[in-house]
Short mmCIF file of C-alpha atoms in Angstrom, two decimals:
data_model
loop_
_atom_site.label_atom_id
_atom_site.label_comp_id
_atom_site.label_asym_id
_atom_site.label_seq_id
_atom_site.Cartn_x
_atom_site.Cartn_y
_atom_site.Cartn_z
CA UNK A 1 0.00 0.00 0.00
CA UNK A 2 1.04 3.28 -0.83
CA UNK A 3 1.10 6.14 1.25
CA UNK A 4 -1.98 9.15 0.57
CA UNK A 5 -0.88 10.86 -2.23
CA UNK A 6 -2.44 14.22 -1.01
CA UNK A 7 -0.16 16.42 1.11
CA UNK A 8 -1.58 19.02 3.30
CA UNK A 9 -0.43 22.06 5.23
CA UNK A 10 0.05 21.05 8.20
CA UNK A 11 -2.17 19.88 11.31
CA UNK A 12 -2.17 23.75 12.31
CA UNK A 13 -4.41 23.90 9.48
CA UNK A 14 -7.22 21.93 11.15
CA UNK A 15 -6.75 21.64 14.43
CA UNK A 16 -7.84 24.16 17.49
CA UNK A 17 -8.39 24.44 21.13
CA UNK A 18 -11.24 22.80 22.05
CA UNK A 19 -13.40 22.57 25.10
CA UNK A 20 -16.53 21.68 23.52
CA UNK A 21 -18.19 18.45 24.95
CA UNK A 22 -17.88 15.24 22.49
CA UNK A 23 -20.65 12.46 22.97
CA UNK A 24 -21.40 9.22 21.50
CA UNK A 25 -24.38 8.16 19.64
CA UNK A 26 -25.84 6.57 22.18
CA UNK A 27 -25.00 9.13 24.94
CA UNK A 28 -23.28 6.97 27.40
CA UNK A 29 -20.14 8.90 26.73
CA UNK A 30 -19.09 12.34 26.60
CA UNK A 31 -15.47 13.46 27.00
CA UNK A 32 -13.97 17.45 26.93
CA UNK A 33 -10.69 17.08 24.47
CA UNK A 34 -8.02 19.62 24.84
CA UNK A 35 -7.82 20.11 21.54
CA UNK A 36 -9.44 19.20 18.17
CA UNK A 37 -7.44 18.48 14.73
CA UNK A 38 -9.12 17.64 11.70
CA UNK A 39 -6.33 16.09 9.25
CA UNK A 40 -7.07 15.97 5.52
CA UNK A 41 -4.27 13.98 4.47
CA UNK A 42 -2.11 11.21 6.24
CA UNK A 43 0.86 14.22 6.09
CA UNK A 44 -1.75 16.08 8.06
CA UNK A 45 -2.64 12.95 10.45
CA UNK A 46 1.24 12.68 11.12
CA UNK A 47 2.14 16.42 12.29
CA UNK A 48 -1.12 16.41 14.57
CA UNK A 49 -0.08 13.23 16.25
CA UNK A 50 3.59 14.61 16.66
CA UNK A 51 2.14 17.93 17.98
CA UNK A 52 0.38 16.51 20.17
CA UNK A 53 3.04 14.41 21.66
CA UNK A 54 5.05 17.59 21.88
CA UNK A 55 2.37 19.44 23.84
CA UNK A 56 2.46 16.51 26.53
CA UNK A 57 -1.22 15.58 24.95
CA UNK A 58 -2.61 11.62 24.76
CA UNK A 59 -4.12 11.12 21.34
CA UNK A 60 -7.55 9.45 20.62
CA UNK A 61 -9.41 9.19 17.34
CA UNK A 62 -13.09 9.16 17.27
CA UNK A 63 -15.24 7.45 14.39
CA UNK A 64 -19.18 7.58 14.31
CA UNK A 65 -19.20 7.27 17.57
CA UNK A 66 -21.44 4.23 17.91
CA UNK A 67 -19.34 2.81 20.54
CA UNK A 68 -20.80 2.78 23.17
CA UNK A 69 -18.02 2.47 25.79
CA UNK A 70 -15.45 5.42 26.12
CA UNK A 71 -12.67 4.15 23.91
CA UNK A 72 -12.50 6.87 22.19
CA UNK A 73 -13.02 9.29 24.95
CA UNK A 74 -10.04 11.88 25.69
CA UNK A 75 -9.38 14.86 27.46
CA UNK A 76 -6.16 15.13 24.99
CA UNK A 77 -5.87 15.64 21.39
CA UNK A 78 -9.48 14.41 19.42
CA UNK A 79 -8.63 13.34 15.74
CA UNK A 80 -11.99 13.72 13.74
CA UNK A 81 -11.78 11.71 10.62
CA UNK A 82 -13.92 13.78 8.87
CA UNK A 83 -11.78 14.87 6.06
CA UNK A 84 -9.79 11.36 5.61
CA UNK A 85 -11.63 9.60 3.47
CA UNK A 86 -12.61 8.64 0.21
CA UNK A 87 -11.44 5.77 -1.63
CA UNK A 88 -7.19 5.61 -2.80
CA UNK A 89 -7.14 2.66 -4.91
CA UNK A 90 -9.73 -0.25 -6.34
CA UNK A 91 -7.45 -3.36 -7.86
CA UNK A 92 -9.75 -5.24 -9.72
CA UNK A 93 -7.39 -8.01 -10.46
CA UNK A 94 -5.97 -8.40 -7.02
CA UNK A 95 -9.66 -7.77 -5.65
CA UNK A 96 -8.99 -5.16 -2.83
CA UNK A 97 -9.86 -1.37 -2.05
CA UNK A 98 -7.78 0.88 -0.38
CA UNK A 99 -10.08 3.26 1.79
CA UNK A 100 -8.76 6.22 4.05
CA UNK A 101 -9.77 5.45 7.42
CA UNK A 102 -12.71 7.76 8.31
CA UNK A 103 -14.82 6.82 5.18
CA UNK A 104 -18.24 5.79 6.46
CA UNK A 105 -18.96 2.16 5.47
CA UNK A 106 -21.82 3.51 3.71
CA UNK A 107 -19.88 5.03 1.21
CA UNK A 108 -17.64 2.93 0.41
CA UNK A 109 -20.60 -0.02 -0.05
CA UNK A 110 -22.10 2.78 -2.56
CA UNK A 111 -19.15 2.94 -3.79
CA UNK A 112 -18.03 -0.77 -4.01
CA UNK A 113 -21.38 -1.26 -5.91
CA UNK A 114 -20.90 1.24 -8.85
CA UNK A 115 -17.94 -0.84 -9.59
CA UNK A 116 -19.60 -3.72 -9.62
CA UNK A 117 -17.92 -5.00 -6.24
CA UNK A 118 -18.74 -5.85 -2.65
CA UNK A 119 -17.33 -6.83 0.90
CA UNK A 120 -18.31 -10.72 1.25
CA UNK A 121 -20.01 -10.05 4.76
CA UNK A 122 -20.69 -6.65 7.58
CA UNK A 123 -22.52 -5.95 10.17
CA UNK A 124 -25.98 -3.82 9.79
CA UNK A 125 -25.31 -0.69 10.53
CA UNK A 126 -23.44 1.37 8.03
CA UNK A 127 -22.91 4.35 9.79
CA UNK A 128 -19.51 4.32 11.28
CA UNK A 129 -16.07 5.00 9.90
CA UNK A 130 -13.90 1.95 8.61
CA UNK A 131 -11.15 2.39 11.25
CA UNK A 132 -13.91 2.77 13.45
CA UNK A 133 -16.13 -0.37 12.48
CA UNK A 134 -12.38 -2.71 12.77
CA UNK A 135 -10.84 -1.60 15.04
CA UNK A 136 -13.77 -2.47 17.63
CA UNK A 137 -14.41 -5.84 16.38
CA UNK A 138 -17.85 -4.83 14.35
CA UNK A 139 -18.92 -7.47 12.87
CA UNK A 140 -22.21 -9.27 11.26
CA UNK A 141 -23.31 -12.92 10.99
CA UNK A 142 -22.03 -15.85 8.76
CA UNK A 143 -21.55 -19.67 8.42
CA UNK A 144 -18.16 -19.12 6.51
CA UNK A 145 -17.31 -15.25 6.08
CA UNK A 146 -15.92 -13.67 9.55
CA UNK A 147 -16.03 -9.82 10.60
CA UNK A 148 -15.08 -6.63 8.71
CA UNK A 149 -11.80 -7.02 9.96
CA UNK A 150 -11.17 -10.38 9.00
CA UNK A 151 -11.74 -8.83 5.39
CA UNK A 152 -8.36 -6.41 5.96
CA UNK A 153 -5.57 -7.15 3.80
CA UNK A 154 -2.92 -4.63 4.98
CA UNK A 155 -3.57 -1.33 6.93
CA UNK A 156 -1.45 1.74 7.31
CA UNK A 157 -0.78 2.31 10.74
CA UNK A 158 0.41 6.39 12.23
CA UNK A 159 2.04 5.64 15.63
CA UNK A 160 3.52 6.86 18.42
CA UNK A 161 6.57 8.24 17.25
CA UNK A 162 4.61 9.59 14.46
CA UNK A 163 5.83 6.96 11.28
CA UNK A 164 3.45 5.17 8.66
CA UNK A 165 3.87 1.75 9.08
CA UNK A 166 2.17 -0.35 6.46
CA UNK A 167 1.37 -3.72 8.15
CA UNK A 168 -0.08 -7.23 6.29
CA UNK A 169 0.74 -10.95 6.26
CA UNK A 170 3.94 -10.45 4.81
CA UNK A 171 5.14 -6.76 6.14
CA UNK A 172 5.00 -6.57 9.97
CA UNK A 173 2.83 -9.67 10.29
CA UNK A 174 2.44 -9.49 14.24
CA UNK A 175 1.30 -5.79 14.06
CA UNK A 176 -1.03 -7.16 11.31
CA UNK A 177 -2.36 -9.98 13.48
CA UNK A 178 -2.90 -7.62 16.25
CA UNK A 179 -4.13 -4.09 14.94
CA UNK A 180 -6.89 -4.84 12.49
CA UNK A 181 -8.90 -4.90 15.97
CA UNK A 182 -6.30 -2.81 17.87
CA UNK A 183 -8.80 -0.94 19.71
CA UNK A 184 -7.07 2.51 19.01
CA UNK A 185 -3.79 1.58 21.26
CA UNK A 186 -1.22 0.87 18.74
CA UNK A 187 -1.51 3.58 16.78
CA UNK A 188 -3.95 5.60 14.51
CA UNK A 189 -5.25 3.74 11.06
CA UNK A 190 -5.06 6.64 8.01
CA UNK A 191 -6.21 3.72 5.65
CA UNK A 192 -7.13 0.21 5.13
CA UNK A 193 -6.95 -2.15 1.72
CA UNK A 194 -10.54 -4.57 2.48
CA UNK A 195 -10.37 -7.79 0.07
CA UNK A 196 -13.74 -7.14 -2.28
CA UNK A 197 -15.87 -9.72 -4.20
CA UNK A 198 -17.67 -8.91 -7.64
CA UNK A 199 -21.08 -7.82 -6.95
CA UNK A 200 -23.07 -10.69 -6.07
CA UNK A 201 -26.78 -11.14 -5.56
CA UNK A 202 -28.63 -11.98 -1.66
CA UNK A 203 -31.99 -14.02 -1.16
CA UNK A 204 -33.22 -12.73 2.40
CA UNK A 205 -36.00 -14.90 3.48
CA UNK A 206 -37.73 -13.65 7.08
CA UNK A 207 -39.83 -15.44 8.99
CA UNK A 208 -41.13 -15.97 12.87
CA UNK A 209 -39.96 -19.01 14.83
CA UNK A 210 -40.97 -20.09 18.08
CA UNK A 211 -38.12 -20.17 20.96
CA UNK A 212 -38.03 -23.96 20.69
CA UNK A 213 -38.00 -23.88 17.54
CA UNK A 214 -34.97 -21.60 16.73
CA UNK A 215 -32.90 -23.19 19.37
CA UNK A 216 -33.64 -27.01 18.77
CA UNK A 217 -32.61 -26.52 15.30
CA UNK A 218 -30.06 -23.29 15.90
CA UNK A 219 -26.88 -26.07 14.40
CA UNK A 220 -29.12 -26.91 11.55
CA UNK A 221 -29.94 -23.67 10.32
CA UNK A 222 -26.42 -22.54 11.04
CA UNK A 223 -25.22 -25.06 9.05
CA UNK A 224 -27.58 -25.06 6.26
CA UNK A 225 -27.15 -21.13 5.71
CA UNK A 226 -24.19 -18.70 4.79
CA UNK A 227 -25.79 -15.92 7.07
CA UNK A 228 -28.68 -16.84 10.12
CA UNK A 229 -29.18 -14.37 12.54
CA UNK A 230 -32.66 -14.17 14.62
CA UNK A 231 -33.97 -11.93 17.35
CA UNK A 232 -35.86 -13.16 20.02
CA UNK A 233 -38.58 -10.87 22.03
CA UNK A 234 -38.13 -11.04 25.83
CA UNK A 235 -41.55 -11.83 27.92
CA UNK A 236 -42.46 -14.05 24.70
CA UNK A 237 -41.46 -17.27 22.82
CA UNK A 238 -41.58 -15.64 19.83
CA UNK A 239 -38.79 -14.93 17.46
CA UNK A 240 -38.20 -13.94 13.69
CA UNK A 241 -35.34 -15.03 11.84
CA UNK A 242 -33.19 -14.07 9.03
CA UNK A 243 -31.62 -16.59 6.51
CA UNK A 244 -29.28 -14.58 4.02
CA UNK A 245 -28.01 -16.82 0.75
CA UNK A 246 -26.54 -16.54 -2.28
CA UNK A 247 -28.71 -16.14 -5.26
CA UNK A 248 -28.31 -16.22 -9.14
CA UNK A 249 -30.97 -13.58 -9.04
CA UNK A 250 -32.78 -12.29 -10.73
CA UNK A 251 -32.82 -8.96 -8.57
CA UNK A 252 -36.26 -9.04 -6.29
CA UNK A 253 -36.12 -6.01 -3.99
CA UNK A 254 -38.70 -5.55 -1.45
CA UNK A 255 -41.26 -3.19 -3.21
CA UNK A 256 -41.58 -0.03 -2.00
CA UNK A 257 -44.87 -0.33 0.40
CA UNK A 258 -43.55 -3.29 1.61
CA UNK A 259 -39.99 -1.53 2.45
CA UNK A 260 -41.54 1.31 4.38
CA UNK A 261 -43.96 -0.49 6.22
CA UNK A 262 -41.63 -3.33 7.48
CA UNK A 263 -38.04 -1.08 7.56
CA UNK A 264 -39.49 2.07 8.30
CA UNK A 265 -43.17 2.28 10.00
CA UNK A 266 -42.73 -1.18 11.93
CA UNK A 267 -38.97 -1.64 12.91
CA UNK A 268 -38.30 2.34 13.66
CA UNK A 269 -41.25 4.66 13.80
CA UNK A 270 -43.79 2.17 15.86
CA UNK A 271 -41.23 0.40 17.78
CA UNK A 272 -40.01 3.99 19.03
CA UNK A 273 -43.58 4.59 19.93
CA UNK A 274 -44.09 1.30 22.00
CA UNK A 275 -40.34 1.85 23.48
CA UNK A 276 -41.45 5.28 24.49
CA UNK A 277 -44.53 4.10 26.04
CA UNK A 278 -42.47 0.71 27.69
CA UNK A 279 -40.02 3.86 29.01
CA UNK A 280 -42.92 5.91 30.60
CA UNK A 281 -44.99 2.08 31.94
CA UNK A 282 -42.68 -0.31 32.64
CA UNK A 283 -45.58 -2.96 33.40
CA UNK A 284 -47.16 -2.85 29.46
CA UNK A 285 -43.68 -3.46 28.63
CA UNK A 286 -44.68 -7.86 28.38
CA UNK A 287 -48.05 -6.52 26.54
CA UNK A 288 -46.08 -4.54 23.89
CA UNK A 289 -43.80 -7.32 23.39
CA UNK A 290 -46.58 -9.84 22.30
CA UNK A 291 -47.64 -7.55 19.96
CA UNK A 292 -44.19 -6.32 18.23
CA UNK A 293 -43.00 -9.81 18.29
CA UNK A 294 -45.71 -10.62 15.63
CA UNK A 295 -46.30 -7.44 13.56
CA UNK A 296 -43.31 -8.47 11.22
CA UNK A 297 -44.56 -10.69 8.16
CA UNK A 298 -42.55 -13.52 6.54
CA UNK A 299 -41.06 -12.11 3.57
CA UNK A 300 -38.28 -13.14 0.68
CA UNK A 301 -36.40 -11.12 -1.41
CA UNK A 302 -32.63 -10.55 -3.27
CA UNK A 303 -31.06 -7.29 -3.53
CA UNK A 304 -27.09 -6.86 -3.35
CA UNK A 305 -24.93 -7.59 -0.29
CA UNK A 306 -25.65 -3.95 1.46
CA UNK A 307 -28.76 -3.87 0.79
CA UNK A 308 -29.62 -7.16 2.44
CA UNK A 309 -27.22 -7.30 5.14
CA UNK A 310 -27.86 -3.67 6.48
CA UNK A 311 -31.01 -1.50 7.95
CA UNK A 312 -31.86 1.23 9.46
CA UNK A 313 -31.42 1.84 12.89
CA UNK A 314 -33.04 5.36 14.19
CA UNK A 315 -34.28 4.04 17.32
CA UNK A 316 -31.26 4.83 19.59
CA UNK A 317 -30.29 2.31 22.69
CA UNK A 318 -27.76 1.29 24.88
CA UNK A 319 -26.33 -2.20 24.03
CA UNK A 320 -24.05 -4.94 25.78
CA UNK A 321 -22.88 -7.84 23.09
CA UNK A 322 -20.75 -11.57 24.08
CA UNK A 323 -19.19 -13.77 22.27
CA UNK A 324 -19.82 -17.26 23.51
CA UNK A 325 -18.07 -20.61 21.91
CA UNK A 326 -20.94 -21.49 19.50
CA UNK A 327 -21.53 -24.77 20.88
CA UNK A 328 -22.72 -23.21 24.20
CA UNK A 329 -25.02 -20.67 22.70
CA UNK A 330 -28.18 -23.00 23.13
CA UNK A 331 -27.56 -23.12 26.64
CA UNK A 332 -26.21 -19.66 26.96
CA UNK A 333 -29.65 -18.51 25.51
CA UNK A 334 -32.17 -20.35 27.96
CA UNK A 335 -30.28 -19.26 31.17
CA UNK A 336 -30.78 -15.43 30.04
CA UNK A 337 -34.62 -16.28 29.28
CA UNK A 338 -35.25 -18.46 32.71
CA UNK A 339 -33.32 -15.27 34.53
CA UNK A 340 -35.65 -13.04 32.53
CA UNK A 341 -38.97 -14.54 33.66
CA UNK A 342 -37.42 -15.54 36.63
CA UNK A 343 -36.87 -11.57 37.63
CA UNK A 344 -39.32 -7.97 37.74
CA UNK A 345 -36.90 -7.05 34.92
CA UNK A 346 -39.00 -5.32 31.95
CA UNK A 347 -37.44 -5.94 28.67
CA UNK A 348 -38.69 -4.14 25.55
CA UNK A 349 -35.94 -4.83 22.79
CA UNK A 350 -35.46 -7.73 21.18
CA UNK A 351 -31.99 -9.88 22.06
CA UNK A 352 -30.20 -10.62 19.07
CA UNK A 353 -28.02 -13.60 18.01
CA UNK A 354 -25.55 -13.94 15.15
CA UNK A 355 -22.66 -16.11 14.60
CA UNK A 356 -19.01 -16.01 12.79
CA UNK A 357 -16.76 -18.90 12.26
CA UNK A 358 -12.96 -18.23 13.87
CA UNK A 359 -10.21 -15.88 12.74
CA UNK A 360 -6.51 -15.51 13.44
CA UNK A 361 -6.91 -11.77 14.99
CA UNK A 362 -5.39 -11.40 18.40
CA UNK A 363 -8.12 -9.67 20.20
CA UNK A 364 -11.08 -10.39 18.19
CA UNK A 365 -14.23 -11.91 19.89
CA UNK A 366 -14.06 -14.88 17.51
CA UNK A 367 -9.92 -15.63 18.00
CA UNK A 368 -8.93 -18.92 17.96
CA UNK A 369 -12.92 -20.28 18.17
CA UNK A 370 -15.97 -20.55 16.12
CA UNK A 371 -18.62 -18.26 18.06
CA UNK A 372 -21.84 -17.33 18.32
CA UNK A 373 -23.02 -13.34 19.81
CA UNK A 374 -25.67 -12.54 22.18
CA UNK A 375 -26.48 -8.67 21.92
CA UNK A 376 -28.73 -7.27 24.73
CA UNK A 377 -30.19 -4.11 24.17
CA UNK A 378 -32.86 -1.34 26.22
CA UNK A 379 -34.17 1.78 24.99
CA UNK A 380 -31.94 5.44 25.61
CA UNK A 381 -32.62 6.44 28.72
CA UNK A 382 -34.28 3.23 30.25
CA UNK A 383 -32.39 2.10 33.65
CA UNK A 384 -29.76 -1.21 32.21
CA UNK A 385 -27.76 -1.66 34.87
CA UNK A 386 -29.51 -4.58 36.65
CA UNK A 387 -30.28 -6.67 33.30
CA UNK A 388 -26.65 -6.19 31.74
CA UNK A 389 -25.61 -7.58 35.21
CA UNK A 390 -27.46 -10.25 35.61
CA UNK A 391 -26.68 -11.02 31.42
CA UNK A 392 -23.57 -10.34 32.05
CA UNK A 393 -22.58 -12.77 34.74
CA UNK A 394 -24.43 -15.63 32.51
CA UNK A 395 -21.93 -14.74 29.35
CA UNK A 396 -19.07 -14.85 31.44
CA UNK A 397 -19.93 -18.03 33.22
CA UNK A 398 -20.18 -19.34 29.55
CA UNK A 399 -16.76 -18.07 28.71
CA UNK A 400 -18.00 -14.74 26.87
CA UNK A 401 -15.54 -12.51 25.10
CA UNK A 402 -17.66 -8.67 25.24
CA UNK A 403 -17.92 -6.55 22.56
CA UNK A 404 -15.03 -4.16 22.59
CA UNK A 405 -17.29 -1.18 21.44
CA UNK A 406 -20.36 -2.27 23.37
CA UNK A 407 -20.99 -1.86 27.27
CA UNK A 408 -19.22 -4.28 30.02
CA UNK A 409 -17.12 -4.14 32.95
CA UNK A 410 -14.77 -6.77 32.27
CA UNK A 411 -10.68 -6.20 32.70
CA UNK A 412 -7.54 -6.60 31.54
CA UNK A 413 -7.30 -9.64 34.15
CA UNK A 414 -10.48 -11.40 32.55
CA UNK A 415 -9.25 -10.56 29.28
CA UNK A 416 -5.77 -11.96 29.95
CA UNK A 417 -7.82 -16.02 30.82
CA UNK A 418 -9.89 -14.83 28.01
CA UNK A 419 -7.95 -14.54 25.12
CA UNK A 420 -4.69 -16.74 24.73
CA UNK A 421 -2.79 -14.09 22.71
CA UNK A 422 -3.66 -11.27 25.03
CA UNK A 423 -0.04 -10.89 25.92
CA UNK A 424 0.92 -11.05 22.83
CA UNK A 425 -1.39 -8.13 22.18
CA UNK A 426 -0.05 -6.10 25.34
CA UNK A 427 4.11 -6.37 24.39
CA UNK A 428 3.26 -5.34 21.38
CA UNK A 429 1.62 -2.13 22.54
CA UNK A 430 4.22 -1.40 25.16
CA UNK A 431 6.70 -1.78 21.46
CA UNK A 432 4.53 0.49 19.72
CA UNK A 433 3.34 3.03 22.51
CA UNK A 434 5.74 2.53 25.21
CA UNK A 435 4.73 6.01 26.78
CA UNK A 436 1.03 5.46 26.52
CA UNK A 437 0.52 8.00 23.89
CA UNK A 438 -2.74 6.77 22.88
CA UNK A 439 -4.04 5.37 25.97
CA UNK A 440 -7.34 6.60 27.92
CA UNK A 441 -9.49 4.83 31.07
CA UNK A 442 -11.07 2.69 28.63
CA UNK A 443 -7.90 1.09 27.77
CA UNK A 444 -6.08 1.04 31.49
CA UNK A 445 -9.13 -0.76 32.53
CA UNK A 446 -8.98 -3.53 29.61
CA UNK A 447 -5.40 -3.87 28.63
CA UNK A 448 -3.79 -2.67 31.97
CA UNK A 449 -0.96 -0.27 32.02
#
């Protein structure tokens, strides 16, 4: 990978003092940076990371900010990743794009498409920044195909001393290995080369499942599917599932009524309505969930990859996701329902469950294992506390691996049993960023210091 070929003026060129509050999407997080830059070029990115190391300044970039821990908080330098983006270089024959790091993911699907390419899986929500989206772990479902990450070919890596290293299989291999989920402590990503597919056609088929159902048969439909995901609706046994395969088309999008109704009217403006409601009465929480566990029809249709694999997402929450080996996911899943109906707890989102096969990235959820996720989510401004708790103690007692952009309270002496390469991960970081240029609470508590 080459380096950008724009050069800028300098990181006195977009950067200022800055008092101004940053928060996440989610609002969990809000942080008071020192000082703001705003590089438009990895030149740029360079001098504002050696400034700031001069002024005696830590150094976090922020993405989206759907994370919805603090790991990007800072009360040092803030690197917004506004102006670095855009795409560097498509390779058609080599199948790979080169993408600065704060393009949004939906761009650079949009963008994939019109040249007739695509990622082979992602997560779905396209709203945050590439480095962002990696270097958390983000990640969707699949049988074969593994997280966005897992998709990286090489990266180009600003660190602490302020040089680009460019890092893949064959050029730094254990900075490779270890910083396509890096968690912002090894350095800052100015770009990343994705391997891409040619464009390639989806049949979604949706459908409700009872509990039983969906977990009697959860290897089978695994098994039998490149991408199964399905949500099931606290306070119910109800669930609707998602089966995503490859199709030789033709193209069969959902039709326009159908796409507002189901995308729109029933998945974001009602359910914000009945959250709202849940919010203000707790007790017609079990009620609302009878009813919103059945207002989504089956439904088939084919579309390309983005299209299919992504939605929208407008009604905001608060979220805590595991990793779990797969094989315990069954059992992993009951034990959060009995504690559910076991409790006063009133839930009013759905809890979602995906899977992805294992990788060879140090710190990602699915190292070394082939996994399956529990996400559990509550409406902004509900009370989680006591349910992530309680879910929380059941994932761990299961061996979970949490989210790394998604709310827990594990440390860095869980994630040291947790992860058999964790001190792999942690040398290389005190190589890399010896004075903890890029550190913040968010990493003391999870990789120590």
């Amino acid at each position: 990978m080459s380096r950008a070929t724009s050069r800028g003026t300098g990181a006195a060129a977009t950067s200022g003092r800055s008092r101004a509050a940053w928060r996440n999407w989610a609002g969990t997080v809000s942080a008071r940076p020192a000082r703001e830059a705003t590089p438009a070029s990895v030149d740029e990115l360079v001098a504002a990371v050696r400034g700031a190391r001069a002024e005696g300044l830590t150094v976090k970039p922020v993405g989206s900010g759907h994370s919805f821990t603090a790991a990007a908080a800072t009360d040092g330098l803030l690197i917004r990743p506004d102006l670095l983006t855009g795409i560097r270089a498509i390779d058609h024959a080599a199948g790979t794009v080169t993408v600065e790091a704060g393009t949004p993911l939906k761009r650079l699907n949009a963008a994939l498409a019109r040249e007739g390419l695509s990622l082979t899986n992602m997560g779905d929500i396209m709203e945050q920044t590439v480095s962002g989206a990696v270097s958390t772990g983000t990640h969707g479902t699949g049988r074969d195909s593994a997280s966005i990450a897992a998709q990286i070919t090489a990266l180009e890596l600003v660190t602490a001393d302020g040089e680009i290293l460019t890092c893949s299989r064959d050029e730094h291999p254990d900075v490779f290995a270890a910083a396509r989920v890096g968690l912002g402590a090894l350095g800052v990503i100015s770009a990343i080369t994705f391997s891409v597919e040619p464009l390639f056609l989806l049949r979604a088929r949706e459908e409700p499942m009872t509990f039983d159902e969906v977990t009697r048969s959860f290897d089978e439909l695994v098994t039998e599917n490149e991408h199964f995901e399905f949500y099931w609706f606290p306070h119910t046994d109800n669930c609707n599932t998602k089966r995503n395969n490859r199709s030789l088309g033709p193209a069969d999008p959902p039709g326009a009524i159908s796409a507002f109704v189901e995308d729109e009217l029933l998945s974001n403006g009602l359910f914000q309505v009945a959250n709202s409601l849940g919010r203000a009465v707790p007790a017609t929480i079990p009620s609302i969930a009878k009813i919103s566990s059945k207002a989504l029809s089956a439904r088939t249709y084919t579309d390309i990859p983005y299209k299919v694999f992504t939605s929208p997402r407008r009604v905001r929450f608060v979220e805590m996701e595991y990793a779990v080996p797969r094989e315990a996911l069954v059992d992993t899943l009951r034990e959060l329902k009995t504690m559910i109906e076991r409790s006063p707890l009133r839930v009013s989102f759905p809890v979602e469950v995906r899977t992805a096969p294992a990788d060879d990235i140090t710190l990602s959820t699915a190292s070394g294992r082939d996994s399956a996720y529990i996400a559990v989510h509550l409406y902004k401004g509900t009370p989680f506390r006591t349910y992530f708790s309680a879910a929380e103690q059941i994932f761990v007692a299961h061996e979970g691996r949490p989210h790394w952009g998604k709310l827990h309270s594990r440390d860095a002496a869980y994630f040291a049993k947790a992860y058999p390469r964790f001190a792999e991960f942690t040398a290389l970081r005190d190589r890399l960023d010896p004075d903890r240029l890029f550190a913040n609470a968010y990493l003391r508590r999870v990789l120590g210091d």
